[in-house]
Short mmCIF file of C-alpha atoms in Angstrom, two decimals:
data_model
loop_
_atom_site.label_atom_id
_atom_site.label_comp_id
_atom_site.label_asym_id
_atom_site.label_seq_id
_atom_site.Cartn_x
_atom_site.Cartn_y
_atom_site.Cartn_z
CA MET A 1 104.90 76.92 120.83
CA SER A 2 108.10 78.42 119.87
CA ALA A 3 110.44 77.30 122.39
CA VAL A 4 112.99 80.28 121.47
CA LEU A 5 112.05 83.46 119.93
CA GLU A 6 114.48 84.70 117.61
CA PRO A 7 115.58 87.87 116.53
CA THR A 8 113.60 89.79 114.09
CA GLY A 9 115.22 90.76 110.72
CA HIS A 10 119.25 91.10 109.77
CA GLY A 11 120.13 92.91 113.37
CA HIS A 12 122.64 90.91 116.17
CA ALA A 13 120.91 89.37 118.44
CA ASP A 14 122.30 91.72 121.52
CA ASP A 15 120.81 94.52 119.73
CA HIS A 16 117.27 92.80 119.87
CA ALA A 17 117.67 91.43 123.11
CA HIS A 18 116.44 94.76 124.97
CA ASP A 19 113.30 95.31 123.18
CA HIS A 20 111.64 91.95 123.15
CA PRO A 21 107.76 92.56 124.23
CA HIS A 22 107.04 89.92 127.07
CA GLY A 23 103.33 88.80 128.04
CA TRP A 24 100.78 89.38 125.81
CA ARG A 25 102.76 92.13 123.82
CA ARG A 26 104.67 89.47 122.50
CA TRP A 27 102.01 87.97 120.68
CA LEU A 28 99.95 91.40 119.71
CA TYR A 29 102.96 93.18 118.25
CA ALA A 30 104.48 89.72 117.23
CA THR A 31 106.73 90.38 113.94
CA ASN A 32 108.88 86.87 114.23
CA HIS A 33 107.65 84.72 111.70
CA LYS A 34 107.52 81.49 114.33
CA ASP A 35 105.17 83.17 116.73
CA ILE A 36 103.02 84.56 114.07
CA GLY A 37 102.92 80.59 112.61
CA THR A 38 101.95 79.77 116.13
CA LEU A 39 99.30 82.23 116.04
CA TYR A 40 97.91 81.23 113.18
CA LEU A 41 97.70 77.65 114.00
CA TRP A 42 96.01 78.32 117.81
CA PHE A 43 93.31 80.47 115.52
CA SER A 44 92.88 77.51 112.98
CA PHE A 45 92.59 75.07 115.85
CA SER A 46 89.81 77.19 117.73
CA MET A 47 87.92 77.73 114.48
CA LEU A 48 88.17 73.86 113.88
CA MET A 49 86.29 73.10 116.56
CA VAL A 50 83.66 75.95 116.22
CA GLY A 51 83.27 74.79 112.80
CA GLY A 52 83.08 71.47 114.45
CA VAL A 53 80.74 71.67 116.68
CA LEU A 54 78.18 73.02 113.69
CA ALA A 55 78.89 70.23 111.89
CA LEU A 56 77.98 67.84 115.26
CA GLY A 57 74.96 69.96 115.37
CA ILE A 58 73.93 69.18 111.44
CA ARG A 59 74.42 65.43 112.49
CA ALA A 60 72.49 65.24 115.78
CA GLU A 61 69.38 66.39 113.62
CA LEU A 62 70.12 63.93 111.26
CA PHE A 63 70.78 61.07 113.34
CA ARG A 64 66.98 59.86 112.82
CA PRO A 65 64.48 60.96 110.34
CA GLY A 66 61.56 63.76 111.41
CA LEU A 67 62.96 67.09 113.26
CA GLN A 68 64.64 66.59 116.55
CA LEU A 69 66.70 69.40 117.48
CA ILE A 70 66.88 71.95 114.90
CA GLN A 71 64.16 73.84 112.98
CA PRO A 72 64.93 74.10 109.54
CA GLU A 73 66.19 77.66 109.48
CA LEU A 74 68.72 76.87 112.27
CA PHE A 75 69.38 73.78 110.21
CA ASN A 76 70.61 76.08 106.81
CA GLN A 77 72.54 78.43 109.01
CA LEU A 78 74.74 75.64 110.46
CA THR A 79 75.42 74.36 106.62
CA THR A 80 76.02 77.81 105.69
CA MET A 81 78.50 78.68 108.65
CA HIS A 82 80.23 75.37 109.13
CA GLY A 83 81.40 75.42 105.63
CA LEU A 84 82.29 79.44 105.69
CA ILE A 85 84.22 78.70 109.30
CA MET A 86 85.83 75.59 108.31
CA VAL A 87 87.04 76.90 104.41
CA PHE A 88 88.11 80.49 105.64
CA GLY A 89 88.81 79.98 109.34
CA ALA A 90 90.45 76.92 109.96
CA ILE A 91 92.00 75.47 106.66
CA MET A 92 93.55 78.10 104.84
CA PRO A 93 94.70 80.00 108.27
CA ALA A 94 96.48 76.39 109.22
CA PHE A 95 98.35 76.03 106.04
CA VAL A 96 99.68 80.14 106.53
CA GLY A 97 100.81 78.87 109.89
CA PHE A 98 102.51 76.38 108.54
CA ALA A 99 103.97 78.74 105.59
CA ASN A 100 105.09 81.35 108.29
CA TRP A 101 106.76 78.72 110.82
CA MET A 102 108.62 76.48 107.91
CA ILE A 103 109.20 78.66 104.75
CA PRO A 104 112.04 80.79 106.26
CA LEU A 105 113.67 78.17 107.68
CA GLN A 106 113.74 75.84 104.99
CA ILE A 107 114.76 78.56 102.15
CA GLY A 108 117.65 79.86 104.84
CA ALA A 109 115.69 83.61 105.55
CA SER A 110 116.30 85.31 108.26
CA ASP A 111 112.28 86.02 108.70
CA MET A 112 109.61 87.06 106.31
CA ALA A 113 109.62 89.56 103.98
CA PHE A 114 107.20 92.13 105.66
CA ALA A 115 107.44 91.44 109.17
CA ARG A 116 104.93 94.35 110.47
CA MET A 117 102.32 93.09 107.30
CA ASN A 118 102.68 89.18 108.47
CA ASN A 119 101.13 90.79 111.90
CA PHE A 120 98.56 92.69 110.44
CA SER A 121 97.28 89.47 108.04
CA PHE A 122 97.34 87.48 111.00
CA TRP A 123 95.50 89.99 113.38
CA LEU A 124 92.76 90.55 110.85
CA MET A 125 91.61 87.13 110.78
CA VAL A 126 90.00 87.68 114.64
CA PRO A 127 87.52 90.25 113.97
CA ALA A 128 86.31 88.26 110.63
CA ALA A 129 86.03 85.57 112.84
CA PHE A 130 84.29 87.84 115.80
CA LEU A 131 82.05 88.88 112.81
CA LEU A 132 81.01 85.31 111.28
CA VAL A 133 80.34 83.68 114.69
CA ALA A 134 78.33 86.56 115.97
CA SER A 135 76.06 86.59 112.56
CA PHE A 136 74.17 83.90 114.84
CA PHE A 137 73.16 86.29 116.93
CA VAL A 138 71.60 89.01 115.21
CA PRO A 139 67.92 89.33 114.01
CA GLY A 140 67.33 87.12 111.46
CA GLY A 141 70.27 84.67 112.05
CA ALA A 142 73.37 83.90 110.28
CA VAL A 143 73.01 83.33 106.49
CA ALA A 144 71.30 80.60 105.40
CA ALA A 145 72.20 80.18 101.47
CA GLY A 146 74.88 77.60 101.68
CA TRP A 147 78.37 78.57 102.34
CA THR A 148 78.48 79.58 98.22
CA LEU A 149 76.12 82.10 99.08
CA TYR A 150 74.18 81.71 96.08
CA ALA A 151 71.72 84.19 94.66
CA PRO A 152 68.90 84.48 94.94
CA LEU A 153 68.48 83.47 97.95
CA THR A 154 71.17 86.25 99.48
CA LEU A 155 69.16 89.01 98.32
CA GLN A 156 66.46 88.37 101.02
CA MET A 157 68.29 87.92 104.32
CA GLY A 158 68.79 90.06 107.64
CA ILE A 159 72.13 92.00 108.68
CA GLY A 160 74.11 88.40 109.13
CA MET A 161 74.08 88.39 105.70
CA ASP A 162 75.72 91.65 105.58
CA MET A 163 78.20 90.55 108.56
CA GLY A 164 79.27 87.19 106.64
CA ILE A 165 79.91 89.59 103.66
CA PHE A 166 81.96 91.80 105.73
CA ALA A 167 84.26 88.98 107.00
CA MET A 168 84.87 87.46 103.83
CA HIS A 169 85.99 90.35 102.13
CA ILE A 170 88.27 91.35 105.41
CA MET A 171 89.84 87.49 105.35
CA GLY A 172 90.47 88.13 101.53
CA ALA A 173 92.66 91.12 102.34
CA SER A 174 94.61 89.14 104.79
CA SER A 175 95.03 86.32 102.23
CA ILE A 176 96.35 88.73 99.48
CA MET A 177 98.69 89.99 102.19
CA GLY A 178 99.99 86.82 103.11
CA SER A 179 100.50 85.40 99.54
CA ILE A 180 102.50 88.92 98.83
CA ASN A 181 104.35 88.34 101.77
CA ILE A 182 104.81 84.47 100.94
CA ILE A 183 106.05 85.28 97.23
CA THR A 184 108.28 87.96 98.24
CA THR A 185 110.10 86.34 100.58
CA ILE A 186 110.35 83.04 98.68
CA LEU A 187 111.74 84.87 95.40
CA ASN A 188 113.62 87.42 97.10
CA MET A 189 115.17 85.69 100.55
CA ARG A 190 116.51 82.37 99.28
CA ALA A 191 119.96 81.23 101.02
CA PRO A 192 122.60 81.27 98.36
CA GLY A 193 123.09 78.67 95.96
CA MET A 194 119.40 77.74 96.67
CA THR A 195 117.74 77.66 92.86
CA LEU A 196 114.20 77.20 92.83
CA MET A 197 114.50 73.77 91.48
CA LYS A 198 116.10 72.78 94.68
CA MET A 199 113.60 74.52 96.59
CA PRO A 200 111.93 71.82 99.52
CA MET A 201 108.32 70.72 98.18
CA PHE A 202 106.68 72.47 100.44
CA VAL A 203 108.02 75.83 99.69
CA TRP A 204 106.97 75.43 96.24
CA THR A 205 103.80 74.04 96.42
CA TRP A 206 102.91 77.25 98.96
CA LEU A 207 104.90 79.63 95.89
CA ILE A 208 102.14 78.11 93.31
CA THR A 209 99.17 78.70 96.24
CA ALA A 210 99.84 82.04 96.85
CA TYR A 211 99.67 83.13 93.20
CA LEU A 212 96.20 81.56 92.87
CA LEU A 213 95.22 83.23 96.00
CA ILE A 214 96.26 86.75 94.75
CA ALA A 215 94.28 85.56 91.41
CA VAL A 216 91.07 84.40 92.62
CA MET A 217 90.54 86.79 96.08
CA PRO A 218 89.56 89.43 94.07
CA VAL A 219 86.88 87.85 92.32
CA LEU A 220 85.48 86.71 95.42
CA ALA A 221 85.66 89.86 96.74
CA GLY A 222 83.66 91.20 93.38
CA ALA A 223 80.99 88.49 93.47
CA ILE A 224 79.91 89.38 97.35
CA THR A 225 80.02 92.97 96.68
CA MET A 226 77.51 93.00 93.58
CA THR A 227 75.42 91.29 96.14
CA LEU A 228 75.68 93.62 98.96
CA THR A 229 74.67 96.51 95.77
CA ASP A 230 71.93 94.05 94.97
CA ARG A 231 70.70 94.12 98.87
CA HIS A 232 71.60 97.88 99.91
CA PHE A 233 71.61 100.19 96.65
CA GLY A 234 69.57 99.08 94.14
CA THR A 235 71.73 97.68 91.45
CA ASN A 236 70.19 93.93 90.56
CA PHE A 237 73.10 92.22 89.00
CA PHE A 238 71.59 88.85 90.16
CA ASN A 239 67.90 90.06 90.68
CA ALA A 240 66.27 88.22 87.82
CA ALA A 241 62.83 89.56 88.01
CA ALA A 242 64.91 93.43 87.52
CA GLY A 243 66.70 91.73 84.54
CA GLY A 244 69.64 90.33 86.92
CA ASP A 245 70.82 86.73 86.60
CA PRO A 246 71.65 84.65 89.37
CA VAL A 247 73.62 82.18 87.03
CA MET A 248 75.99 85.10 86.48
CA TYR A 249 77.09 85.07 90.51
CA GLN A 250 77.60 81.41 89.73
CA HIS A 251 80.16 81.45 87.47
CA ILE A 252 81.66 84.44 89.08
CA PHE A 253 81.74 82.62 92.00
CA TRP A 254 83.06 79.25 91.16
CA PHE A 255 85.87 80.89 88.89
CA PHE A 256 87.12 81.86 92.60
CA GLY A 257 85.57 78.46 93.97
CA HIS A 258 87.25 75.86 92.29
CA PRO A 259 90.93 77.19 92.26
CA GLU A 260 90.02 77.87 96.02
CA VAL A 261 90.08 73.74 96.21
CA TYR A 262 93.62 73.85 94.88
CA ILE A 263 94.42 76.39 97.47
CA MET A 264 93.63 74.17 99.99
CA ILE A 265 95.14 71.21 98.81
CA LEU A 266 98.29 71.70 97.35
CA PRO A 267 100.05 73.05 100.71
CA ALA A 268 98.92 69.69 101.47
CA PHE A 269 100.60 67.94 99.05
CA GLY A 270 103.78 69.95 99.97
CA ILE A 271 103.38 68.62 103.38
CA VAL A 272 102.97 65.07 102.33
CA SER A 273 106.34 65.36 100.03
CA GLU A 274 108.42 66.06 102.53
CA ILE A 275 107.18 63.40 104.93
CA ILE A 276 106.66 60.30 102.57
CA PRO A 277 110.96 60.68 101.76
CA THR A 278 111.34 60.96 105.71
CA PHE A 279 110.06 58.19 106.46
CA SER A 280 111.43 56.03 103.03
CA ARG A 281 114.66 57.24 103.96
CA LYS A 282 114.77 58.21 99.97
CA ARG A 283 115.12 61.02 98.22
CA LEU A 284 111.66 62.09 96.65
CA PHE A 285 110.91 60.13 93.39
CA GLY A 286 110.65 62.34 90.58
CA TYR A 287 111.29 65.94 92.06
CA SER A 288 110.64 67.56 89.17
CA SER A 289 107.41 66.11 87.87
CA MET A 290 106.30 67.35 90.94
CA VAL A 291 106.83 70.95 90.18
CA TYR A 292 105.66 70.72 87.21
CA ALA A 293 102.80 68.62 88.03
CA THR A 294 101.73 71.00 91.18
CA ALA A 295 102.17 74.01 88.06
CA SER A 296 99.99 72.34 86.20
CA ILE A 297 97.13 71.97 88.87
CA ALA A 298 97.10 75.66 89.54
CA ILE A 299 96.93 76.55 85.79
CA LEU A 300 93.93 73.83 84.98
CA SER A 301 92.10 74.90 87.95
CA PHE A 302 91.54 78.27 86.47
CA VAL A 303 89.21 76.76 83.57
CA VAL A 304 87.15 74.16 85.05
CA TRP A 305 84.66 75.99 87.66
CA ALA A 306 81.59 75.38 85.38
CA HIS A 307 81.89 71.74 86.05
CA HIS A 308 79.98 72.98 89.59
CA MET A 309 76.84 74.16 87.43
CA PHE A 310 76.24 70.97 85.20
CA THR A 311 72.35 71.65 86.22
CA THR A 312 71.74 75.35 84.96
CA GLY A 313 71.07 74.93 81.55
CA MET A 314 74.93 75.01 79.83
CA PRO A 315 75.21 74.35 76.38
CA LEU A 316 76.32 70.64 75.74
CA THR A 317 79.64 72.30 73.76
CA GLY A 318 80.47 73.56 77.31
CA GLN A 319 79.23 70.69 79.25
CA LEU A 320 81.38 68.78 76.86
CA PHE A 321 84.53 71.23 77.59
CA PHE A 322 84.07 71.63 81.58
CA MET A 323 83.97 67.48 81.35
CA TYR A 324 87.12 67.20 79.52
CA ALA A 325 89.04 69.83 81.49
CA THR A 326 87.75 67.83 84.58
CA MET A 327 89.44 65.33 83.74
CA LEU A 328 92.78 66.40 82.51
CA ILE A 329 93.44 67.44 86.05
CA ALA A 330 93.74 63.91 87.05
CA VAL A 331 96.96 63.37 85.44
CA PRO A 332 99.08 65.77 87.23
CA THR A 333 97.47 64.30 90.06
CA GLY A 334 98.01 60.80 89.42
CA VAL A 335 101.56 61.79 88.87
CA LYS A 336 102.25 63.17 92.42
CA ILE A 337 100.38 59.84 93.90
CA PHE A 338 102.69 57.47 91.58
CA ASN A 339 105.71 59.89 92.70
CA TRP A 340 104.70 59.26 96.45
CA LEU A 341 103.99 55.56 95.92
CA ALA A 342 107.89 55.44 93.77
CA THR A 343 109.33 57.06 96.83
CA MET A 344 108.20 54.20 99.27
CA TRP A 345 109.18 51.11 97.02
CA ARG A 346 112.21 49.49 98.32
CA GLY A 347 112.33 52.56 101.09
CA SER A 348 113.36 51.57 104.31
CA MET A 349 110.10 52.67 106.17
CA THR A 350 109.30 53.54 109.45
CA PHE A 351 105.60 54.05 110.36
CA GLU A 352 105.86 56.70 112.97
CA THR A 353 102.63 58.96 113.05
CA PRO A 354 103.58 61.92 110.48
CA MET A 355 104.53 58.58 107.79
CA LEU A 356 100.56 56.98 109.21
CA PHE A 357 98.52 60.43 108.62
CA ALA A 358 100.61 61.13 105.38
CA ILE A 359 99.68 57.51 103.83
CA GLY A 360 96.29 57.67 105.25
CA PHE A 361 96.14 60.94 103.10
CA ILE A 362 97.29 59.18 100.01
CA VAL A 363 94.74 56.26 100.56
CA VAL A 364 91.55 58.26 101.13
CA PHE A 365 92.69 61.34 98.97
CA THR A 366 92.75 59.28 96.61
CA ILE A 367 88.93 57.37 97.14
CA GLY A 368 87.91 61.48 96.97
CA GLY A 369 89.64 62.11 93.47
CA LEU A 370 88.15 59.17 92.29
CA THR A 371 85.08 59.81 93.25
CA GLY A 372 85.49 63.25 91.88
CA ILE A 373 86.56 61.83 88.47
CA ILE A 374 83.04 60.37 88.62
CA LEU A 375 81.46 63.29 89.21
CA SER A 376 83.04 65.43 86.58
CA VAL A 377 80.89 63.13 83.83
CA ALA A 378 78.23 65.80 82.91
CA PRO A 379 75.06 63.21 82.68
CA ILE A 380 76.11 61.40 86.19
CA ASP A 381 76.64 64.55 87.99
CA ILE A 382 72.68 65.89 86.71
CA GLN A 383 71.49 63.01 88.68
CA LEU A 384 74.17 63.21 91.64
CA HIS A 385 74.16 67.16 91.66
CA ASP A 386 73.35 68.56 95.20
CA THR A 387 73.09 64.92 96.66
CA TYR A 388 75.09 63.49 99.15
CA TYR A 389 77.48 62.04 96.89
CA VAL A 390 79.17 65.14 96.36
CA VAL A 391 79.19 66.04 100.49
CA ALA A 392 80.93 62.78 100.63
CA HIS A 393 83.62 63.52 97.95
CA PHE A 394 84.79 66.82 98.86
CA HIS A 395 84.82 65.76 102.02
CA TYR A 396 87.16 62.59 101.50
CA VAL A 397 89.52 65.60 99.36
CA LEU A 398 89.00 68.31 102.31
CA VAL A 399 88.81 66.48 105.51
CA ALA A 400 91.09 63.15 104.50
CA GLY A 401 93.18 65.79 102.52
CA SER A 402 93.74 68.63 103.96
CA LEU A 403 93.39 68.32 107.38
CA PHE A 404 95.30 64.69 107.36
CA ALA A 405 97.66 66.52 106.16
CA LEU A 406 97.90 69.41 108.41
CA PHE A 407 97.84 66.65 111.25
CA ALA A 408 100.90 64.50 109.47
CA GLY A 409 102.42 68.13 109.29
CA VAL A 410 101.87 69.12 112.83
CA TYR A 411 103.45 65.38 114.29
CA TYR A 412 106.27 66.13 112.02
CA TRP A 413 107.80 69.78 112.80
CA LEU A 414 106.56 69.39 116.49
CA PRO A 415 109.90 68.44 118.11
CA LYS A 416 111.19 71.51 115.75
CA TRP A 417 108.83 73.94 116.89
CA THR A 418 108.87 72.91 120.40
CA GLY A 419 112.34 70.76 121.10
CA HIS A 420 111.07 68.14 122.88
CA MET A 421 108.94 64.67 121.13
CA TYR A 422 105.29 64.42 121.37
CA ASP A 423 104.21 61.03 123.12
CA GLU A 424 104.00 58.96 119.92
CA LYS A 425 101.69 55.84 121.09
CA LEU A 426 98.88 58.17 121.72
CA GLY A 427 99.99 60.35 118.24
CA LYS A 428 99.53 56.55 116.84
CA LEU A 429 96.00 56.47 118.55
CA HIS A 430 94.63 59.56 117.24
CA PHE A 431 95.84 58.45 113.14
CA TRP A 432 93.53 55.22 113.60
CA LEU A 433 90.59 56.69 115.69
CA SER A 434 90.39 59.87 113.15
CA MET A 435 90.70 56.98 110.16
CA ILE A 436 88.07 54.81 111.15
CA THR A 437 85.84 57.30 111.99
CA PHE A 438 86.43 59.69 109.40
CA ASN A 439 84.89 56.41 106.99
CA ILE A 440 82.68 55.30 109.51
CA THR A 441 81.36 59.18 108.95
CA PHE A 442 81.35 60.14 105.32
CA PHE A 443 81.96 56.40 103.37
CA PRO A 444 78.08 55.68 104.01
CA MET A 445 77.21 59.10 101.84
CA HIS A 446 78.13 57.91 99.11
CA PHE A 447 75.19 55.97 99.27
CA LEU A 448 73.04 58.00 100.29
CA GLY A 449 73.74 60.14 97.48
CA LEU A 450 73.58 57.15 94.94
CA ALA A 451 70.38 56.42 96.26
CA GLY A 452 69.28 60.32 96.08
CA MET A 453 69.09 61.95 99.24
CA PRO A 454 69.84 65.80 98.61
CA ARG A 455 71.89 67.45 100.98
CA ARG A 456 70.98 71.03 103.14
CA TYR A 457 67.46 69.28 104.14
CA SER A 458 66.81 68.81 107.77
CA ASP A 459 64.84 65.92 107.42
CA TYR A 460 64.35 62.71 105.36
CA PRO A 461 62.39 59.59 104.32
CA MET A 462 62.51 56.33 106.23
CA GLN A 463 64.71 54.62 103.80
CA PHE A 464 67.73 56.78 104.53
CA ALA A 465 67.50 56.34 107.93
CA ASP A 466 70.25 53.35 108.51
CA PHE A 467 73.09 55.27 107.20
CA ASN A 468 71.99 58.68 108.18
CA ALA A 469 72.49 57.43 111.70
CA LEU A 470 75.99 55.40 111.13
CA ALA A 471 77.45 58.76 109.82
CA SER A 472 76.05 60.41 112.79
CA VAL A 473 77.49 58.07 115.27
CA GLY A 474 80.85 58.41 113.27
CA ALA A 475 80.75 62.23 113.27
CA PHE A 476 80.76 62.54 116.92
CA GLY A 477 83.66 60.32 117.15
CA PHE A 478 86.04 61.68 114.77
CA GLY A 479 84.74 65.35 116.19
CA LEU A 480 85.76 63.73 119.99
CA THR A 481 89.45 62.22 118.53
CA GLN A 482 90.48 65.59 117.63
CA LEU A 483 90.41 66.50 121.54
CA LEU A 484 93.24 63.97 122.06
CA LEU A 485 95.43 66.03 118.92
CA LEU A 486 95.11 68.95 121.76
CA TYR A 487 95.88 67.19 124.35
CA VAL A 488 99.12 65.60 122.34
CA VAL A 489 100.17 68.93 121.50
CA ILE A 490 99.84 70.58 124.69
CA LYS A 491 101.81 68.04 126.49
CA CYS A 492 104.34 68.06 124.12
CA ILE A 493 104.75 71.85 124.42
CA LYS A 494 104.63 71.49 128.09
CA GLY A 495 107.47 68.79 128.12
CA GLY A 496 108.81 65.20 127.57
CA PRO A 497 111.50 63.74 125.97
CA LYS A 498 113.97 66.21 124.66
CA ALA A 499 114.03 66.28 120.34
CA ALA A 500 117.15 64.80 119.12
CA ASP A 501 118.45 67.50 115.89
CA ASN A 502 117.70 64.89 113.48
CA PRO A 503 114.18 63.62 115.88
CA TRP A 504 113.20 61.23 112.43
CA GLU A 505 116.99 59.28 112.35
CA ALA A 506 116.45 55.87 110.38
CA PRO A 507 117.16 52.52 112.93
CA GLY A 508 121.05 52.53 112.74
CA GLY A 509 121.83 55.95 112.33
CA LEU A 510 121.36 56.47 108.87
CA GLU A 511 120.37 59.41 108.19
CA TRP A 512 117.30 60.02 105.69
CA SER A 513 119.05 62.82 103.41
CA VAL A 514 121.56 60.35 102.60
CA PRO A 515 120.20 58.00 99.94
CA SER A 516 121.17 55.00 98.52
CA PRO A 517 124.56 56.05 96.15
CA ALA A 518 122.86 58.23 93.07
CA PRO A 519 124.07 57.09 89.10
CA PHE A 520 127.52 58.28 88.86
CA HIS A 521 126.50 61.13 86.49
CA THR A 522 124.42 62.90 89.11
CA PHE A 523 127.37 63.63 91.09
CA GLU A 524 129.56 67.02 90.25
CA THR A 525 133.13 66.74 90.77
CA PRO A 526 134.66 67.96 93.69
CA PRO A 527 136.29 71.39 93.94
CA VAL A 528 140.59 71.35 93.17
CA VAL A 529 142.41 72.19 96.67
CA LYS A 530 144.76 74.99 95.64
#
């Protein structure tokens, strides 16, 4: 996607001109942050397509009651692999791609701190993705234990389970290397004068996310390693028959799993916090409160893990603690949403595609947040646990949250990446089709869940037929709509109107970075010229 290959490191362009690899070598040996960002973005889009095809397999089976196309065992494999591929193969690498592309540009660094490690952390993703997808084609098939890989289901599966565990380990190593790189770059390579509290919000959210990743990825590695030793080396961590405890697996997994949810949403908050001020032609309202809110969310995410486990027979005091701690996260999240609305308030707003996706993000993410608050109430959660209400909730957060923010970021920075403007009409069409089909797919699932339909079942009673048919139609619409995004991006790379230096200038020539006059006390005294 990058139109120009820039010199790596701190040398002069002339020194590097002769040793730039070309063709496939440019990508295989890439150390330039833009090239690696581009690789991550294309990789994540291809994984999005793979995970999307699996999701459409699920929805095709659920279009009507009875078994149509898929046997129950394969159905469970589809649900598991859809989750794993979307989380570890699509959403996370996409945000890392954005980090690679934009963080050095936003902080004035020449490149990422560790250029070769950057290359390695990308290329680790490829064999991991291959292992995950290939597990469909081995005896016993892919993992069918759900994306959470709960024991004791994982203890009886075939070689596909081991391939899945190996893939998770490799992806975890990739994430940790990427995070070390991001933290080092942000803390050590900012341009002179750029203090931490002057950094763009996207850089802040990634700094915090990178710390989260380093903290929780080893925890996931521990959980799946214990699963592996239970399977092959005679340990009994999670085997209840031999004195192990399957619930212990859930505690370890969700101690990783809940911060992981915020790893997938904090960079989205950063992207939206860049886009809203641009198209409102105002500074971001409450910058420092945004930074503190992001940090608060990250810290709180470590103490709420067992709200995924209200049905495991937790003592009442435990339930109360996790219930109140979960509700508390709504406070910093509410601060962020308030600040975005206040930024738009009385701004000179225009509604190009990035802004549409950002506003769509706020609307639909807020619905996901509210259903999260509802699920945090232990007595309600005990009724709704493992129903389609939960499926609706986390898809509102992760599809309308993470994915819509990624779309917004792609449209926002495409002119920067390619030097060309994308087709605005097609971009808006992509937004409206995505928004409508997304809601047709996932909104009915709230009602299915409230009516008691459990998730991960390939068949269901007649009473759930109508909403399931509706959701399946919406899902195929949503999936096909994403091919439009592919078309817009490729068309933009191949050419189109040349992008201006600031492609998002307001009508009338006012640049967004010059807000209305600030109160007098925020102006610094001009330097005295001697």
